[in-house]
Amino acid sequence: EHALQFGAPLILYVALYSQNFYNRYQNAFKALIAMTFIGHAFFALGIHPVPGHFIDMVINVFGMSETAARGFLITAGTLDILFGVLIFFQKTERAALVFMIFWGAVTSMARIVAHLDHELMAMSSHQWVHETLLRFPHFMVPLAMYLYLSEQKKAGQAGQYITSN
């Protein structure tokens, strides 16, 4: 579950100090991303005990019943596993990354949205902003990978276009 939180500094180090880092380490980066999403899925699916705060956040954000919240978590967990696998296939990696960017950002921000008390803004923000920031790697690392792949695709298409003329 915490693979990206611990792995993000390593990814940054490798990106800064290694030549051709993506090609050499892409599977390791993908594994860190997949472990984070699949780890969360294990909680959402009840493979590990479902944390009460997962259910509370869904109830607070969407205003649904506990039963509906558990169903929502099962769906989310299933998608997390699906996209955690799809990231390893070239044809589906970009779609998986788009899901992970979106879902990683939503679940990061959910800490603030679900627990923000407008009357006690400073106190509730203080309690939950750090939890949100701690989870930024859950969407920022997939975003960085997606942007890198997009640039590579553009460069490849430009190179093909230039050589074909």
PDB file of C-alpha atoms in Angstrom:
ATOM      1  CA  GLU A   1       0.000   0.000   0.000  1.00  0.00           C
ATOM      2  CA  HIS A   2       2.859   2.403   0.784  1.00  0.00           C
ATOM      3  CA  ALA A   3       5.126   1.427  -2.104  1.00  0.00           C
ATOM      4  CA  LEU A   4       4.931   4.786  -3.872  1.00  0.00           C
ATOM      5  CA  GLN A   5       5.243   6.781  -0.676  1.00  0.00           C
ATOM      6  CA  PHE A   6       8.541   5.058   0.063  1.00  0.00           C
ATOM      7  CA  GLY A   7       9.555   4.574  -3.575  1.00  0.00           C
ATOM      8  CA  ALA A   8       8.990   8.125  -4.875  1.00  0.00           C
ATOM      9  CA  PRO A   9      12.292   9.485  -3.483  1.00  0.00           C
ATOM     10  CA  LEU A  10      14.113   6.534  -5.068  1.00  0.00           C
ATOM     11  CA  ILE A  11      12.383   7.180  -8.398  1.00  0.00           C
ATOM     12  CA  LEU A  12      13.378  10.853  -8.205  1.00  0.00           C
ATOM     13  CA  TYR A  13      16.983   9.949  -7.400  1.00  0.00           C
ATOM     14  CA  VAL A  14      17.175   7.488 -10.293  1.00  0.00           C
ATOM     15  CA  ALA A  15      15.557   9.999 -12.670  1.00  0.00           C
ATOM     16  CA  LEU A  16      18.045  12.692 -11.704  1.00  0.00           C
ATOM     17  CA  TYR A  17      21.235  10.628 -11.694  1.00  0.00           C
ATOM     18  CA  SER A  18      20.771   7.813 -14.184  1.00  0.00           C
ATOM     19  CA  GLN A  19      21.035   7.999 -17.948  1.00  0.00           C
ATOM     20  CA  ASN A  20      18.224   6.356 -19.881  1.00  0.00           C
ATOM     21  CA  PHE A  21      16.559   5.658 -16.546  1.00  0.00           C
ATOM     22  CA  TYR A  22      13.068   4.950 -17.808  1.00  0.00           C
ATOM     23  CA  ASN A  23      14.020   2.127 -20.136  1.00  0.00           C
ATOM     24  CA  ARG A  24      16.210   0.551 -17.470  1.00  0.00           C
ATOM     25  CA  TYR A  25      13.788   0.873 -14.551  1.00  0.00           C
ATOM     26  CA  GLN A  26      10.303   1.080 -16.063  1.00  0.00           C
ATOM     27  CA  ASN A  27       9.199  -2.298 -14.710  1.00  0.00           C
ATOM     28  CA  ALA A  28      10.380  -1.376 -11.219  1.00  0.00           C
ATOM     29  CA  PHE A  29       8.466   1.914 -11.422  1.00  0.00           C
ATOM     30  CA  LYS A  30       5.385   0.099 -12.674  1.00  0.00           C
ATOM     31  CA  ALA A  31       5.719  -2.452  -9.873  1.00  0.00           C
ATOM     32  CA  LEU A  32       5.752   0.314  -7.251  1.00  0.00           C
ATOM     33  CA  ILE A  33       2.629   1.836  -8.787  1.00  0.00           C
ATOM     34  CA  ALA A  34       0.875  -1.519  -9.073  1.00  0.00           C
ATOM     35  CA  MET A  35       1.761  -2.496  -5.488  1.00  0.00           C
ATOM     36  CA  THR A  36       0.231   0.729  -4.192  1.00  0.00           C
ATOM     37  CA  PHE A  37      -3.031   0.265  -6.059  1.00  0.00           C
ATOM     38  CA  ILE A  38      -3.289  -3.476  -5.444  1.00  0.00           C
ATOM     39  CA  GLY A  39      -2.449  -2.940  -1.763  1.00  0.00           C
ATOM     40  CA  HIS A  40      -5.344  -0.517  -1.480  1.00  0.00           C
ATOM     41  CA  ALA A  41      -7.535  -2.981  -3.346  1.00  0.00           C
ATOM     42  CA  PHE A  42      -6.803  -5.656  -0.746  1.00  0.00           C
ATOM     43  CA  PHE A  43      -8.242  -3.353   1.909  1.00  0.00           C
ATOM     44  CA  ALA A  44     -11.203  -2.265  -0.222  1.00  0.00           C
ATOM     45  CA  LEU A  45     -12.077  -5.871  -1.083  1.00  0.00           C
ATOM     46  CA  GLY A  46     -11.774  -7.046   2.507  1.00  0.00           C
ATOM     47  CA  ILE A  47      -8.782  -9.333   1.853  1.00  0.00           C
ATOM     48  CA  HIS A  48      -7.205  -7.327   4.664  1.00  0.00           C
ATOM     49  CA  PRO A  49      -9.716  -5.912   7.158  1.00  0.00           C
ATOM     50  CA  VAL A  50     -11.470  -2.922   5.594  1.00  0.00           C
ATOM     51  CA  PRO A  51     -10.346   0.187   7.485  1.00  0.00           C
ATOM     52  CA  GLY A  52     -13.280   2.006   9.012  1.00  0.00           C
ATOM     53  CA  HIS A  53     -11.989   5.302   7.664  1.00  0.00           C
ATOM     54  CA  PHE A  54     -12.310   3.970   4.081  1.00  0.00           C
ATOM     55  CA  ILE A  55     -16.008   3.380   4.680  1.00  0.00           C
ATOM     56  CA  ASP A  56     -16.403   6.667   6.559  1.00  0.00           C
ATOM     57  CA  MET A  57     -14.789   8.642   3.735  1.00  0.00           C
ATOM     58  CA  VAL A  58     -17.116   7.124   1.129  1.00  0.00           C
ATOM     59  CA  ILE A  59     -20.145   7.795   3.332  1.00  0.00           C
ATOM     60  CA  ASN A  60     -19.037  11.389   4.068  1.00  0.00           C
ATOM     61  CA  VAL A  61     -18.167  12.263   0.465  1.00  0.00           C
ATOM     62  CA  PHE A  62     -21.088  10.579  -1.305  1.00  0.00           C
ATOM     63  CA  GLY A  63     -23.691  10.470   1.467  1.00  0.00           C
ATOM     64  CA  MET A  64     -24.448   6.809   0.897  1.00  0.00           C
ATOM     65  CA  SER A  65     -25.320   4.025   3.303  1.00  0.00           C
ATOM     66  CA  GLU A  66     -22.679   1.746   4.788  1.00  0.00           C
ATOM     67  CA  THR A  67     -23.856  -1.124   2.571  1.00  0.00           C
ATOM     68  CA  ALA A  68     -23.576   1.043  -0.549  1.00  0.00           C
ATOM     69  CA  ALA A  69     -20.160   2.282   0.607  1.00  0.00           C
ATOM     70  CA  ARG A  70     -18.920  -1.299   0.948  1.00  0.00           C
ATOM     71  CA  GLY A  71     -20.213  -2.060  -2.564  1.00  0.00           C
ATOM     72  CA  PHE A  72     -18.463   1.031  -3.877  1.00  0.00           C
ATOM     73  CA  LEU A  73     -15.210  -0.096  -2.253  1.00  0.00           C
ATOM     74  CA  ILE A  74     -15.515  -3.547  -3.816  1.00  0.00           C
ATOM     75  CA  THR A  75     -15.911  -1.949  -7.244  1.00  0.00           C
ATOM     76  CA  ALA A  76     -12.975   0.404  -6.601  1.00  0.00           C
ATOM     77  CA  GLY A  77     -10.807  -2.457  -5.356  1.00  0.00           C
ATOM     78  CA  THR A  78     -11.605  -4.558  -8.400  1.00  0.00           C
ATOM     79  CA  LEU A  79     -10.651  -1.668 -10.700  1.00  0.00           C
ATOM     80  CA  ASP A  80      -7.440  -1.092  -8.735  1.00  0.00           C
ATOM     81  CA  ILE A  81      -6.372  -4.690  -9.321  1.00  0.00           C
ATOM     82  CA  LEU A  82      -7.393  -4.605 -12.982  1.00  0.00           C
ATOM     83  CA  PHE A  83      -5.415  -1.459 -13.738  1.00  0.00           C
ATOM     84  CA  GLY A  84      -2.552  -2.616 -11.512  1.00  0.00           C
ATOM     85  CA  VAL A  85      -2.140  -5.505 -13.947  1.00  0.00           C
ATOM     86  CA  LEU A  86      -2.859  -3.536 -17.139  1.00  0.00           C
ATOM     87  CA  ILE A  87      -0.007  -1.124 -16.443  1.00  0.00           C
ATOM     88  CA  PHE A  88       2.445  -3.868 -17.442  1.00  0.00           C
ATOM     89  CA  PHE A  89       1.139  -4.196 -21.009  1.00  0.00           C
ATOM     90  CA  GLN A  90       2.257  -1.654 -23.593  1.00  0.00           C
ATOM     91  CA  LYS A  91      -1.162  -1.464 -25.282  1.00  0.00           C
ATOM     92  CA  THR A  92      -2.952  -0.717 -22.007  1.00  0.00           C
ATOM     93  CA  GLU A  93      -0.349   1.090 -19.911  1.00  0.00           C
ATOM     94  CA  ARG A  94      -1.524   4.590 -20.867  1.00  0.00           C
ATOM     95  CA  ALA A  95      -5.177   3.790 -20.078  1.00  0.00           C
ATOM     96  CA  ALA A  96      -4.071   2.279 -16.764  1.00  0.00           C
ATOM     97  CA  LEU A  97      -2.040   5.381 -15.985  1.00  0.00           C
ATOM     98  CA  VAL A  98      -4.993   7.678 -16.757  1.00  0.00           C
ATOM     99  CA  PHE A  99      -7.136   5.713 -14.299  1.00  0.00           C
ATOM    100  CA  MET A 100      -4.363   5.769 -11.700  1.00  0.00           C
ATOM    101  CA  ILE A 101      -3.814   9.516 -12.081  1.00  0.00           C
ATOM    102  CA  PHE A 102      -7.520  10.183 -11.645  1.00  0.00           C
ATOM    103  CA  TRP A 103      -8.152   7.668  -8.864  1.00  0.00           C
ATOM    104  CA  GLY A 104      -4.912   8.472  -7.038  1.00  0.00           C
ATOM    105  CA  ALA A 105      -5.800  12.187  -7.017  1.00  0.00           C
ATOM    106  CA  VAL A 106      -9.389  11.548  -5.945  1.00  0.00           C
ATOM    107  CA  THR A 107      -8.424   9.242  -3.088  1.00  0.00           C
ATOM    108  CA  SER A 108      -5.679  11.628  -1.972  1.00  0.00           C
ATOM    109  CA  MET A 109      -8.039  14.590  -1.910  1.00  0.00           C
ATOM    110  CA  ALA A 110     -10.791  12.540  -0.280  1.00  0.00           C
ATOM    111  CA  ARG A 111      -9.043  12.904   3.070  1.00  0.00           C
ATOM    112  CA  ILE A 112      -9.686  16.642   3.074  1.00  0.00           C
ATOM    113  CA  VAL A 113     -13.130  16.533   1.461  1.00  0.00           C
ATOM    114  CA  ALA A 114     -14.454  13.829   3.779  1.00  0.00           C
ATOM    115  CA  HIS A 115     -13.152  15.392   6.991  1.00  0.00           C
ATOM    116  CA  LEU A 116     -13.274  19.138   6.384  1.00  0.00           C
ATOM    117  CA  ASP A 117     -15.316  21.006   8.962  1.00  0.00           C
ATOM    118  CA  HIS A 118     -16.125  24.503   7.717  1.00  0.00           C
ATOM    119  CA  GLU A 119     -16.561  25.825  11.252  1.00  0.00           C
ATOM    120  CA  LEU A 120     -13.232  24.409  12.398  1.00  0.00           C
ATOM    121  CA  MET A 121     -11.359  24.908   9.132  1.00  0.00           C
ATOM    122  CA  ALA A 122      -7.884  25.397  10.602  1.00  0.00           C
ATOM    123  CA  MET A 123      -8.075  22.406  12.920  1.00  0.00           C
ATOM    124  CA  SER A 124      -9.625  20.011  10.411  1.00  0.00           C
ATOM    125  CA  SER A 125      -7.220  21.155   7.689  1.00  0.00           C
ATOM    126  CA  HIS A 126      -4.271  20.680  10.012  1.00  0.00           C
ATOM    127  CA  GLN A 127      -5.375  17.120  10.742  1.00  0.00           C
ATOM    128  CA  TRP A 128      -5.869  16.050   7.121  1.00  0.00           C
ATOM    129  CA  VAL A 129      -3.674  18.132   4.785  1.00  0.00           C
ATOM    130  CA  HIS A 130      -0.573  16.103   5.676  1.00  0.00           C
ATOM    131  CA  GLU A 131      -2.488  12.866   4.937  1.00  0.00           C
ATOM    132  CA  THR A 132      -3.346  14.267   1.513  1.00  0.00           C
ATOM    133  CA  LEU A 133       0.208  15.404   0.770  1.00  0.00           C
ATOM    134  CA  LEU A 134       1.582  12.038   1.863  1.00  0.00           C
ATOM    135  CA  ARG A 135      -0.536  10.423  -0.860  1.00  0.00           C
ATOM    136  CA  PHE A 136       0.483  12.770  -3.696  1.00  0.00           C
ATOM    137  CA  PRO A 137       2.894  10.143  -5.097  1.00  0.00           C
ATOM    138  CA  HIS A 138      -0.177   7.948  -5.753  1.00  0.00           C
ATOM    139  CA  PHE A 139      -1.080  10.199  -8.667  1.00  0.00           C
ATOM    140  CA  MET A 140       2.083  12.209  -9.295  1.00  0.00           C
ATOM    141  CA  VAL A 141       4.274   9.206 -10.172  1.00  0.00           C
ATOM    142  CA  PRO A 142       1.685   7.819 -12.633  1.00  0.00           C
ATOM    143  CA  LEU A 143       1.325  11.360 -14.039  1.00  0.00           C
ATOM    144  CA  ALA A 144       5.087  11.654 -14.530  1.00  0.00           C
ATOM    145  CA  MET A 145       5.157   8.262 -16.259  1.00  0.00           C
ATOM    146  CA  TYR A 146       2.199   9.209 -18.474  1.00  0.00           C
ATOM    147  CA  LEU A 147       3.829  12.500 -19.473  1.00  0.00           C
ATOM    148  CA  TYR A 148       7.110  10.737 -20.218  1.00  0.00           C
ATOM    149  CA  LEU A 149       5.352   8.165 -22.400  1.00  0.00           C
ATOM    150  CA  SER A 150       3.471  10.946 -24.201  1.00  0.00           C
ATOM    151  CA  GLU A 151       6.721  12.756 -24.950  1.00  0.00           C
ATOM    152  CA  GLN A 152       8.317   9.531 -26.171  1.00  0.00           C
ATOM    153  CA  LYS A 153       5.349   8.883 -28.429  1.00  0.00           C
ATOM    154  CA  LYS A 154       5.553  12.420 -29.864  1.00  0.00           C
ATOM    155  CA  ALA A 155       9.284  12.077 -30.421  1.00  0.00           C
ATOM    156  CA  GLY A 156       8.784   8.704 -32.073  1.00  0.00           C
ATOM    157  CA  GLN A 157       6.048  10.011 -34.357  1.00  0.00           C
ATOM    158  CA  ALA A 158       8.120  13.060 -35.232  1.00  0.00           C
ATOM    159  CA  GLY A 159      11.081  10.848 -36.030  1.00  0.00           C
ATOM    160  CA  GLN A 160       8.955   8.569 -38.202  1.00  0.00           C
ATOM    161  CA  TYR A 161       7.472  11.536 -40.001  1.00  0.00           C
ATOM    162  CA  ILE A 162      10.863  13.088 -40.660  1.00  0.00           C
ATOM    163  CA  THR A 163      12.453   9.843 -41.876  1.00  0.00           C
ATOM    164  CA  SER A 164       9.521   8.997 -44.134  1.00  0.00           C
ATOM    165  CA  ASN A 165       9.861  12.248 -46.119  1.00  0.00           C
TER     166      ASN A 165
END
